[in-house]
């Protein structure tokens, strides 16, 4: 490997980008302190005083974007965790129960997969508009089926593994094998699923807030900032849209790359036989 290739690999590691994103979302608002609306400084273009310009309320757009990014990341993390836990519980329960219970649960999973996620999310979020818990519920309830399917498929593939058969021959009970062998074996897949869900959660939260059924406009999030920028762009203030859109794009791509890296790391070697 050449020095250039090594440098490219280090720069391309998504976890470094994610670390920089999280650090910016935490440190920038802390260093800037509490912002106060200054309508006399509204919609100023990027310059020496405000590197990313100001929004229609006179807030520094760089600081405001960092605050919005922090809120979006927190909501996305909670959504991904909730969806993963729900999918893990349902997938494990379905695989261990087997028979008609497993078949019924899988039909329910198919039914949830058939529903348009964004439409369901809009309906749930609109019922409690502006409530963070409604956004979390709308995303978690539409993204758990993928986790449940992955966990169930992994458990079914491990059921006939040699080390599981050895445990059965040694006299271990069904639930002992499940608790000590099967469930720990799928935690890696659950982690991969959770990381893969993060960019989806970021996009969905931003979309719901952009459409006006997510967080209230007074709360800074990438979605609310993009929604408010629609009118500002018509006046020529392009930076009010470009800055939060860039933050959203980089964040989603970084988490998607991290999810792909985790999935490759946890994938079994080619030709491996249990």
XYZ file of N, CA and C in Angstrom:
822
model
N 0.850 -1.196 0.000
C 0.000 0.000 0.000
C 0.885 1.246 0.000
N 0.655 2.157 -0.906
C 1.438 3.377 -0.998
C 1.009 4.369 0.072
N 1.855 5.385 0.267
C 1.533 6.424 1.250
C 0.255 7.147 0.862
N 0.070 7.387 -0.432
C -1.128 8.080 -0.915
C -2.380 7.253 -0.629
N -2.308 5.938 -0.864
C -3.459 5.097 -0.593
C -3.780 5.068 0.896
N -2.722 5.007 1.734
C -2.955 5.014 3.174
C -3.611 6.295 3.638
N -3.162 7.427 3.097
C -3.778 8.713 3.451
C -5.225 8.763 2.996
N -5.503 8.227 1.805
C -6.870 8.228 1.310
C -7.768 7.383 2.206
N -7.264 6.231 2.675
C -8.058 5.381 3.545
C -8.354 6.071 4.869
N -7.340 6.757 5.424
C -7.556 7.435 6.704
C -8.580 8.553 6.565
N -8.486 9.305 5.487
C -9.435 10.397 5.278
C -10.830 9.857 5.031
N -10.912 8.703 4.352
C -12.211 8.173 4.000
C -12.914 7.416 5.104
N -12.286 7.239 6.254
C -12.945 6.522 7.328
C -14.149 7.315 7.811
N -15.345 6.737 7.721
C -16.552 7.513 8.069
C -16.631 7.879 9.537
N -16.005 7.073 10.416
C -16.105 7.381 11.838
C -15.381 8.674 12.181
N -14.333 8.997 11.454
C -13.665 10.275 11.678
C -14.574 11.435 11.297
N -15.297 11.263 10.198
C -16.232 12.306 9.767
C -17.364 12.442 10.775
N -17.875 11.300 11.259
C -18.954 11.342 12.241
C -18.474 12.016 13.528
N -17.254 11.694 13.940
C -16.715 12.344 15.128
C -16.612 13.851 14.955
N -16.192 14.288 13.768
C -16.096 15.723 13.509
C -17.479 16.370 13.496
N -18.466 15.663 12.942
C -19.831 16.197 12.899
C -20.395 16.356 14.311
N -20.245 15.319 15.118
C -20.759 15.383 16.497
C -20.034 16.464 17.293
N -18.716 16.552 17.114
C -17.952 17.575 17.830
C -18.409 18.976 17.436
N -18.634 19.188 16.141
C -19.105 20.502 15.686
C -20.484 20.822 16.251
N -21.360 19.814 16.299
C -22.715 20.035 16.804
C -22.724 20.371 18.288
N -21.715 19.928 19.017
C -21.658 20.179 20.455
C -20.843 21.429 20.773
N -19.686 21.562 20.126
C -18.740 22.608 20.511
C -19.149 23.980 19.987
N -19.598 24.070 18.741
C -19.902 25.371 18.141
C -20.970 26.126 18.937
N -22.122 25.508 19.288
C -23.096 26.267 20.093
C -22.573 26.653 21.467
N -21.736 25.782 22.063
C -21.191 26.104 23.386
C -20.279 27.320 23.310
N -19.410 27.360 22.294
C -18.494 28.488 22.155
C -19.230 29.777 21.806
N -20.313 29.653 21.027
C -21.049 30.846 20.606
C -21.926 31.405 21.715
N -22.336 30.555 22.647
C -23.228 31.017 23.701
C -24.661 31.157 23.196
N -25.504 31.722 24.034
C -26.912 31.875 23.670
C -27.083 32.977 22.636
N -27.819 32.653 21.584
C -28.068 33.630 20.522
C -29.358 34.396 20.794
N -29.379 35.628 20.363
C -30.560 36.475 20.496
C -30.950 36.964 19.104
N -32.243 36.915 18.819
C -32.714 37.362 17.517
C -32.359 38.825 17.290
N -31.821 39.110 16.108
C -31.434 40.472 15.744
C -31.926 40.717 14.318
N -33.154 41.227 14.210
C -33.759 41.385 12.896
C -33.049 42.445 12.062
N -32.284 43.301 12.704
C -31.507 44.275 11.954
C -30.365 43.634 11.197
N -29.972 42.426 11.608
C -28.887 41.697 10.938
C -29.411 40.502 10.152
N -30.704 40.526 9.813
C -31.316 39.390 9.135
C -30.822 39.259 7.700
N -30.660 38.016 7.272
C -30.342 37.642 5.884
C -29.067 38.330 5.379
N -28.078 38.387 6.231
C -26.780 38.889 5.777
C -26.004 37.761 5.116
N -25.366 38.041 3.992
C -24.626 36.976 3.293
C -23.382 36.579 4.079
N -22.780 35.447 3.734
C -21.547 35.025 4.423
C -20.471 36.097 4.336
N -19.808 36.326 5.445
C -18.760 37.335 5.494
C -17.898 37.157 6.720
N -17.138 38.180 7.038
C -16.209 38.104 8.161
C -16.942 38.011 9.492
N -18.053 38.745 9.636
C -18.801 38.718 10.894
C -19.557 37.415 11.083
N -20.118 36.892 10.012
C -20.883 35.642 10.049
C -20.408 34.779 8.887
N -19.628 33.765 9.205
C -18.989 32.966 8.153
C -19.995 32.311 7.223
N -21.145 31.907 7.761
C -22.167 31.266 6.938
C -23.375 32.166 6.725
N -23.273 33.442 7.088
C -24.390 34.358 6.934
C -25.356 34.267 8.101
N -26.490 34.931 7.972
C -27.533 34.906 8.997
C -28.857 34.494 8.375
N -29.793 34.061 9.232
C -31.112 33.676 8.731
C -32.070 34.859 8.835
N -33.374 34.590 8.627
C -34.333 35.698 8.581
C -34.601 36.310 9.954
N -34.132 35.645 11.022
C -34.266 36.207 12.367
C -32.980 36.846 12.868
N -31.935 36.843 12.045
C -30.669 37.430 12.426
C -29.748 36.495 13.182
N -30.113 35.227 13.305
C -29.237 34.268 13.966
C -28.057 33.917 13.065
N -26.916 33.700 13.677
C -25.759 33.234 12.929
C -26.078 31.841 12.386
N -25.980 31.680 11.072
C -26.447 30.455 10.428
C -25.546 29.265 10.749
N -24.258 29.519 10.945
C -23.358 28.419 11.294
C -23.706 27.858 12.664
N -23.920 28.742 13.630
C -24.286 28.302 14.980
C -25.666 27.666 14.976
N -26.583 28.268 14.249
C -27.945 27.733 14.186
C -27.961 26.348 13.535
N -27.156 26.158 12.510
C -27.079 24.852 11.852
C -26.486 23.810 12.791
N -25.483 24.201 13.580
C -24.900 23.269 14.558
C -25.937 22.875 15.605
N -26.733 23.845 16.062
C -27.788 23.536 17.025
C -28.828 22.607 16.408
N -29.220 22.897 15.164
C -30.186 22.039 14.494
C -29.642 20.646 14.248
N -28.369 20.558 13.897
C -27.735 19.258 13.687
C -27.728 18.450 14.977
N -27.459 19.102 16.095
C -27.433 18.401 17.376
C -28.798 17.822 17.709
N -29.850 18.609 17.514
C -31.200 18.120 17.796
C -31.569 16.980 16.857
N -31.243 17.119 15.575
C -31.559 16.067 14.612
C -30.817 14.775 14.937
N -29.561 14.886 15.363
C -28.784 13.697 15.706
C -29.348 13.000 16.936
N -29.748 13.762 17.935
C -30.311 13.155 19.147
C -31.604 12.418 18.820
N -32.485 13.057 18.065
C -33.749 12.424 17.705
C -33.496 11.189 16.848
N -32.572 11.282 15.892
C -32.274 10.139 15.028
C -31.702 8.978 15.828
N -30.827 9.268 16.791
C -30.233 8.200 17.609
C -31.299 7.496 18.441
N -32.204 8.266 19.042
C -33.271 7.659 19.844
C -34.189 6.829 18.956
N -34.507 7.345 17.763
C -35.361 6.607 16.825
C -34.709 5.292 16.408
N -33.436 5.342 16.056
C -32.732 4.133 15.627
C -32.656 3.115 16.751
N -32.386 3.580 17.978
C -32.317 2.677 19.120
C -33.675 2.037 19.395
N -34.744 2.842 19.373
C -36.086 2.314 19.632
C -36.498 1.301 18.572
N -36.245 1.621 17.298
C -36.603 0.697 16.219
C -35.799 -0.596 16.302
N -34.529 -0.486 16.681
C -33.683 -1.681 16.787
C -34.134 -2.578 17.933
N -34.413 -1.990 19.085
C -34.871 -2.787 20.229
C -36.198 -3.469 19.913
N -37.121 -2.728 19.310
C -38.421 -3.304 18.952
C -38.265 -4.434 17.940
N -37.454 -4.195 16.908
C -37.227 -5.238 15.908
C -36.508 -6.436 16.474
N -35.555 -6.214 17.395
C -34.817 -7.318 18.009
C -35.741 -8.190 18.841
N -36.596 -7.563 19.634
C -37.519 -8.329 20.480
C -38.485 -9.138 19.622
N -39.055 -8.507 18.598
C -40.035 -9.208 17.760
C -39.354 -10.297 16.924
N -38.181 -10.012 16.378
C -37.476 -11.011 15.579
C -37.056 -12.219 16.384
N -36.515 -11.989 17.585
C -36.106 -13.102 18.441
C -37.321 -13.906 18.891
N -38.368 -13.215 19.313
C -39.572 -13.921 19.751
C -40.204 -14.742 18.649
N -40.230 -14.189 17.437
C -40.818 -14.909 16.316
C -40.008 -16.150 15.963
N -38.685 -16.011 15.910
C -37.837 -17.145 15.541
C -37.880 -18.242 16.597
N -37.905 -17.873 17.887
C -37.913 -18.874 18.946
C -39.271 -19.553 19.074
N -40.341 -18.817 18.807
C -41.676 -19.410 18.913
C -41.919 -20.412 17.786
N -41.559 -20.005 16.563
C -41.735 -20.898 15.426
C -43.201 -21.184 15.128
N -43.424 -22.096 14.204
C -44.786 -22.535 13.894
C -45.689 -21.427 13.400
N -46.955 -21.509 13.823
C -47.947 -20.555 13.336
C -47.698 -19.150 13.889
N -47.079 -19.062 15.082
C -46.776 -17.738 15.634
C -45.759 -17.021 14.760
N -44.728 -17.745 14.359
C -43.712 -17.159 13.482
C -44.330 -16.730 12.157
N -45.174 -17.589 11.594
C -45.814 -17.249 10.313
C -46.703 -16.018 10.447
N -47.450 -15.924 11.555
C -48.336 -14.773 11.760
C -47.537 -13.489 11.929
N -46.463 -13.557 12.716
C -45.633 -12.371 12.927
C -45.025 -11.905 11.608
N -44.580 -12.837 10.773
C -43.993 -12.456 9.495
C -45.023 -11.817 8.560
N -46.269 -12.257 8.648
C -47.301 -11.601 7.840
C -47.546 -10.174 8.328
N -47.466 -9.980 9.656
C -47.594 -8.620 10.196
C -46.431 -7.758 9.734
N -45.231 -8.333 9.727
C -44.055 -7.606 9.242
C -44.234 -7.222 7.776
N -44.743 -8.161 6.973
C -45.000 -7.855 5.561
C -46.016 -6.728 5.417
N -47.020 -6.729 6.292
C -48.018 -5.661 6.238
C -47.424 -4.307 6.556
N -46.556 -4.239 7.561
C -45.887 -2.971 7.895
C -44.963 -2.528 6.756
N -44.289 -3.493 6.120
C -43.398 -3.145 5.014
C -44.160 -2.606 3.817
N -45.421 -3.038 3.671
C -46.219 -2.591 2.533
C -46.708 -1.156 2.694
N -46.706 -0.654 3.927
C -47.167 0.707 4.160
C -46.095 1.712 3.758
N -46.488 2.801 3.112
C -45.503 3.855 2.794
C -45.018 4.530 4.067
N -43.734 4.423 4.344
C -43.188 4.899 5.613
C -43.421 6.390 5.830
N -43.210 7.173 4.792
C -43.329 8.619 4.961
C -44.774 9.015 5.251
N -45.724 8.389 4.563
C -47.137 8.727 4.781
C -47.556 8.362 6.199
N -47.152 7.160 6.651
C -47.475 6.754 8.026
C -46.814 7.702 9.023
N -45.563 8.068 8.758
C -44.880 8.997 9.640
C -45.576 10.343 9.716
N -46.057 10.833 8.586
C -46.762 12.115 8.569
C -48.047 12.027 9.388
N -48.788 10.924 9.235
C -50.046 10.764 9.973
C -49.796 10.730 11.474
N -48.822 9.936 11.901
C -48.538 9.818 13.338
C -48.025 11.144 13.892
N -47.086 11.784 13.184
C -46.516 13.042 13.678
C -47.553 14.160 13.682
N -48.481 14.147 12.708
C -49.487 15.209 12.635
C -50.488 15.129 13.778
N -50.664 13.936 14.351
C -51.615 13.798 15.456
C -51.123 14.523 16.708
N -49.810 14.611 16.887
C -49.220 15.335 18.015
C -48.140 16.255 17.470
N -48.555 17.218 16.677
C -47.624 18.084 15.954
C -46.716 18.832 16.921
N -45.421 18.781 16.607
C -44.440 19.490 17.403
C -43.882 18.705 18.568
N -44.421 17.502 18.847
C -43.957 16.706 19.977
C -42.813 15.798 19.529
N -41.649 15.888 20.161
C -40.534 15.012 19.772
C -40.873 13.524 19.886
N -41.677 13.156 20.916
C -42.039 11.748 21.071
C -42.862 11.250 19.897
N -43.682 12.117 19.309
C -44.476 11.719 18.149
C -43.572 11.446 16.948
N -42.534 12.254 16.788
C -41.585 12.030 15.696
C -40.833 10.727 15.907
N -40.390 10.494 17.145
C -39.675 9.264 17.448
C -40.561 8.051 17.191
N -41.818 8.132 17.636
C -42.739 7.009 17.434
C -43.016 6.779 15.951
N -43.186 7.850 15.193
C -43.504 7.709 13.772
C -42.368 7.044 12.996
N -41.129 7.320 13.391
C -39.982 6.722 12.702
C -39.719 5.307 13.192
N -39.783 5.106 14.510
C -39.504 3.782 15.070
C -40.546 2.763 14.612
N -41.809 3.161 14.561
C -42.872 2.225 14.199
C -42.853 1.842 12.725
N -42.140 2.580 11.909
C -42.075 2.264 10.480
C -40.748 1.638 10.065
N -39.789 1.536 10.982
C -38.471 1.019 10.604
C -38.053 -0.244 11.358
N -38.869 -0.726 12.278
C -38.506 -1.941 13.000
C -38.617 -3.212 12.158
N -39.520 -3.306 11.154
C -39.647 -4.576 10.426
C -38.345 -5.044 9.780
N -37.531 -4.125 9.279
C -36.271 -4.532 8.649
C -35.351 -5.205 9.665
N -35.308 -4.659 10.891
C -34.480 -5.258 11.938
C -35.018 -6.628 12.324
N -36.334 -6.739 12.450
C -36.940 -8.016 12.825
C -36.631 -9.098 11.805
N -36.676 -8.762 10.531
C -36.402 -9.753 9.495
C -34.946 -10.202 9.531
N -34.035 -9.253 9.697
C -32.611 -9.596 9.734
C -32.306 -10.495 10.922
N -32.832 -10.141 12.095
C -32.579 -10.923 13.308
C -33.179 -12.315 13.178
N -34.400 -12.410 12.683
C -35.042 -13.724 12.527
C -34.267 -14.603 11.561
N -33.858 -14.027 10.426
C -33.106 -14.814 9.443
C -31.782 -15.301 10.018
N -31.118 -14.468 10.806
C -29.849 -14.871 11.411
C -30.065 -15.986 12.427
N -31.119 -15.890 13.224
C -31.393 -16.925 14.211
C -31.726 -18.255 13.544
N -32.515 -18.214 12.478
C -32.870 -19.449 11.787
C -31.645 -20.103 11.154
N -30.706 -19.284 10.678
C -29.491 -19.844 10.088
C -28.573 -20.458 11.140
N -28.645 -19.946 12.389
C -27.804 -20.461 13.459
C -28.417 -21.659 14.173
N -29.704 -21.891 13.953
C -30.384 -22.956 14.695
C -29.762 -24.320 14.443
N -29.238 -24.547 13.234
C -28.644 -25.839 12.895
C -27.124 -25.797 12.904
N -26.534 -24.767 13.494
C -25.077 -24.688 13.552
C -24.510 -25.792 14.432
N -23.261 -26.177 14.162
C -22.656 -27.283 14.895
C -22.563 -27.035 16.379
N -22.184 -25.810 16.773
C -22.039 -25.536 18.204
C -23.382 -25.502 18.914
N -24.460 -25.154 18.190
C -25.794 -25.205 18.781
C -26.235 -26.648 18.957
N -25.967 -27.493 17.948
C -26.297 -28.910 18.050
C -25.525 -29.572 19.187
N -24.266 -29.169 19.368
C -23.469 -29.722 20.465
C -24.074 -29.357 21.815
N -24.569 -28.125 21.930
C -25.203 -27.715 23.187
C -26.464 -28.523 23.449
N -27.219 -28.811 22.401
C -28.423 -29.624 22.574
C -28.074 -31.043 23.021
N -27.050 -31.606 22.381
C -26.634 -32.959 22.754
C -26.111 -33.023 24.183
N -25.576 -31.903 24.671
C -25.078 -31.855 26.045
C -26.196 -31.715 27.061
N -27.433 -31.580 26.593
C -28.579 -31.503 27.490
C -29.064 -30.103 27.780
N -28.557 -29.095 27.085
C -29.000 -27.718 27.325
C -30.439 -27.552 26.859
N -31.208 -26.783 27.624
C -32.605 -26.551 27.279
C -32.718 -25.578 26.111
N -33.925 -25.523 25.552
C -34.183 -24.639 24.413
C -33.933 -23.180 24.781
N -34.442 -22.751 25.938
C -34.294 -21.361 26.337
C -32.871 -21.041 26.775
N -32.156 -22.026 27.328
C -30.758 -21.811 27.689
C -29.929 -21.542 26.434
N -30.162 -22.342 25.396
C -29.437 -22.152 24.138
C -29.770 -20.790 23.538
N -31.045 -20.438 23.595
C -31.453 -19.148 23.023
C -30.816 -17.985 23.775
N -30.819 -18.086 25.108
C -30.324 -16.971 25.931
C -28.810 -16.854 25.895
N -28.113 -17.975 25.858
C -26.656 -17.941 25.981
C -25.925 -18.088 24.646
N -26.619 -18.528 23.616
C -25.936 -18.771 22.345
C -26.545 -17.995 21.176
N -27.860 -18.117 21.005
C -28.482 -17.546 19.808
C -28.621 -16.026 19.894
N -29.194 -15.542 20.999
C -29.422 -14.094 21.117
C -28.111 -13.303 21.096
N -27.073 -13.705 21.854
C -25.804 -12.962 21.747
C -25.215 -12.986 20.345
N -25.532 -14.039 19.573
C -24.960 -14.140 18.227
C -25.556 -13.127 17.259
N -26.733 -12.596 17.565
C -27.379 -11.650 16.648
C -27.197 -10.200 17.093
N -26.513 -9.978 18.196
C -26.316 -8.593 18.636
C -25.493 -7.795 17.623
N -24.542 -8.467 16.960
C -23.761 -7.783 15.930
C -24.635 -7.327 14.778
N -25.559 -8.188 14.329
C -26.483 -7.815 13.264
C -27.402 -6.683 13.710
N -27.820 -6.724 14.974
C -28.663 -5.643 15.486
C -27.909 -4.320 15.494
N -26.621 -4.363 15.852
C -25.807 -3.146 15.835
C -25.676 -2.599 14.421
N -25.447 -3.494 13.461
C -25.367 -3.067 12.063
C -26.679 -2.414 11.634
N -27.793 -3.041 12.003
C -29.095 -2.493 11.623
C -29.318 -1.118 12.241
N -28.888 -0.938 13.487
C -29.078 0.356 14.138
C -28.259 1.445 13.459
N -27.011 1.125 13.113
C -26.182 2.118 12.425
C -26.763 2.449 11.059
N -27.278 1.423 10.361
C -27.877 1.665 9.049
C -29.158 2.489 9.150
N -29.829 2.412 10.291
C -31.071 3.169 10.474
C -30.822 4.644 10.733
N -29.645 4.989 11.218
C -29.373 6.380 11.582
C -29.572 7.362 10.428
N -28.993 7.107 9.231
C -29.248 8.074 8.149
C -30.713 8.154 7.752
N -31.425 7.020 7.804
C -32.861 7.052 7.504
C -33.601 7.907 8.526
N -33.230 7.765 9.794
C -33.891 8.551 10.834
C -33.614 10.042 10.672
N -32.385 10.388 10.310
C -32.044 11.799 10.074
C -32.872 12.359 8.929
N -32.959 11.608 7.837
C -33.733 12.068 6.677
C -35.211 12.217 7.031
N -35.768 11.228 7.748
C -37.195 11.271 8.056
C -37.521 12.404 9.016
N -36.687 12.609 10.032
C -36.945 13.721 10.946
C -36.888 15.041 10.205
N -35.899 15.195 9.345
C -35.770 16.440 8.587
C -36.945 16.627 7.640
N -37.398 15.534 7.026
C -38.534 15.627 6.100
C -39.808 16.004 6.832
N -40.067 15.378 7.978
C -41.271 15.698 8.742
C -41.260 17.151 9.203
N -40.126 17.625 9.691
C -40.042 19.020 10.121
C -40.149 19.965 8.932
N -39.576 19.571 7.796
C -39.661 20.396 6.588
C -41.111 20.533 6.125
N -41.880 19.454 6.262
C -43.275 19.473 5.831
C -44.199 20.140 6.844
N -43.669 20.506 8.011
C -44.464 21.226 8.993
C -45.190 20.365 9.996
N -44.924 19.051 10.019
C -45.584 18.165 10.975
C -44.595 17.628 12.000
N -43.362 18.120 11.956
C -42.349 17.679 12.902
C -42.221 18.659 14.049
N -40.994 19.060 14.324
C -40.755 20.016 15.398
C -41.333 21.376 15.053
N -41.655 22.156 16.082
C -42.178 23.499 15.854
C -41.076 24.388 15.282
N -41.443 25.401 14.499
C -40.440 26.235 13.829
C -39.477 26.942 14.775
N -39.878 27.175 16.040
C -38.983 27.870 16.959
C -37.851 26.966 17.446
N -37.953 25.642 17.200
C -36.895 24.714 17.587
C -35.982 24.484 16.393
N -34.712 24.694 16.612
C -33.755 24.541 15.521
C -33.509 23.064 15.248
N -33.822 22.641 14.045
C -33.429 21.332 13.539
C -33.165 21.531 12.054
N -32.484 20.583 11.452
C -32.183 20.746 10.027
C -33.458 20.838 9.207
N -34.484 20.091 9.609
C -35.742 20.126 8.861
C -36.454 21.455 8.969
N -36.550 22.010 10.190
C -37.219 23.301 10.352
C -36.447 24.412 9.647
N -35.120 24.325 9.670
C -34.316 25.343 8.992
C -34.521 25.285 7.482
N -34.605 24.081 6.928
C -34.855 23.950 5.495
C -36.243 24.444 5.137
N -37.220 24.182 6.019
C -38.569 24.667 5.765
C -38.643 26.186 5.771
N -37.960 26.829 6.718
C -37.958 28.288 6.784
C -37.184 28.913 5.637
N -36.218 28.161 5.101
C -35.384 28.713 4.027
C -36.124 28.802 2.703
N -37.264 28.123 2.579
C -37.985 28.159 1.300
C -38.358 29.583 0.902
N -38.844 30.348 1.871
C -39.204 31.729 1.557
C -37.999 32.633 1.433
N -36.949 32.355 2.200
C -35.762 33.202 2.150
C -35.040 33.087 0.809
N -35.044 31.892 0.227
C -34.348 31.687 -1.049
C -34.959 32.552 -2.139
N -36.271 32.788 -2.071
C -36.939 33.606 -3.090
C -36.456 35.049 -3.059
N -35.901 35.471 -1.917
C -35.372 36.830 -1.815
C -33.890 36.890 -2.170
N -33.317 35.754 -2.559
C -31.914 35.704 -2.935
C -30.982 35.222 -1.847
N -31.523 34.891 -0.668
C -30.688 34.420 0.446
C -30.448 32.919 0.296
N -29.655 32.542 -0.674
C -29.417 31.131 -0.988
C -28.709 30.393 0.133
N -27.924 31.126 0.940
C -27.137 30.478 1.990
C -28.017 29.890 3.096
N -29.221 30.419 3.277
C -30.101 29.879 4.317
C -30.550 28.462 3.987
N -30.529 28.106 2.710
C -30.841 26.744 2.282
C -29.588 25.898 2.121
N -28.518 26.503 1.624
C -27.311 25.738 1.307
C -26.629 25.193 2.550
N -26.555 25.993 3.616
C -25.802 25.572 4.809
C -26.472 24.384 5.505
N -27.768 24.439 5.873
C -28.372 23.253 6.512
C -28.484 22.069 5.563
N -28.676 22.324 4.262
C -28.740 21.220 3.306
C -27.395 20.507 3.216
N -26.309 21.254 3.237
C -24.980 20.644 3.216
C -24.742 19.824 4.480
N -25.153 20.361 5.640
C -24.989 19.627 6.895
C -25.788 18.330 6.875
N -27.003 18.382 6.347
C -27.843 17.180 6.260
C -27.233 16.152 5.330
N -26.748 16.587 4.173
C -26.186 15.666 3.190
C -24.933 14.986 3.732
N -24.025 15.765 4.320
C -22.780 15.190 4.851
C -23.077 14.223 5.987
N -24.004 14.578 6.863
C -24.340 13.705 7.992
C -24.931 12.391 7.522
N -25.889 12.456 6.601
C -26.521 11.234 6.108
C -25.524 10.344 5.385
N -24.667 10.926 4.565
C -23.669 10.131 3.846
C -22.655 9.512 4.793
N -22.253 10.247 5.831
C -21.284 9.718 6.784
C -21.847 8.520 7.537
N -23.083 8.621 8.001
C -23.681 7.510 8.725
C -23.974 6.332 7.797
N -24.355 6.614 6.564
C -24.569 5.522 5.613
C -23.262 4.779 5.333
N -22.168 5.515 5.193
C -20.855 4.890 4.985
C -20.421 4.090 6.206
N -20.706 4.624 7.406
C -20.366 3.892 8.623
C -21.168 2.607 8.727
N -22.439 2.660 8.374
C -23.252 1.456 8.389
C -22.751 0.406 7.421
N -22.350 0.842 6.230
C -21.803 -0.104 5.255
C -20.499 -0.718 5.748
N -19.668 0.097 6.426
C -18.403 -0.423 6.953
C -18.642 -1.443 8.059
N -19.598 -1.161 8.948
C -19.920 -2.110 10.017
C -20.487 -3.395 9.432
N -21.316 -3.279 8.409
C -21.895 -4.473 7.788
C -20.820 -5.331 7.138
N -19.849 -4.703 6.474
C -18.763 -5.482 5.868
C -17.910 -6.153 6.937
N -17.690 -5.469 8.045
C -16.853 -6.032 9.101
C -17.517 -7.227 9.758
N -18.873 -7.202 9.866
C -19.578 -8.292 10.536
C -20.003 -9.393 9.580
N -19.766 -9.206 8.275
C -20.127 -10.240 7.317
C -19.198 -11.438 7.464
N -19.728 -12.674 7.386
C -18.853 -13.852 7.494
C -17.951 -13.976 6.277
N -16.772 -14.563 6.430
C -15.877 -14.738 5.291
C -16.537 -15.573 4.190
N -16.124 -15.299 2.962
C -16.692 -16.017 1.827
C -16.397 -17.499 1.961
N -17.439 -18.282 1.766
C -17.258 -19.731 1.801
C -17.272 -20.325 3.192
N -17.565 -19.493 4.215
C -17.578 -20.012 5.581
C -18.765 -20.962 5.758
N -18.556 -22.071 6.405
C -19.600 -23.047 6.658
C -19.678 -23.281 8.158
N -20.899 -23.146 8.674
C -21.075 -23.387 10.105
C -21.040 -24.885 10.392
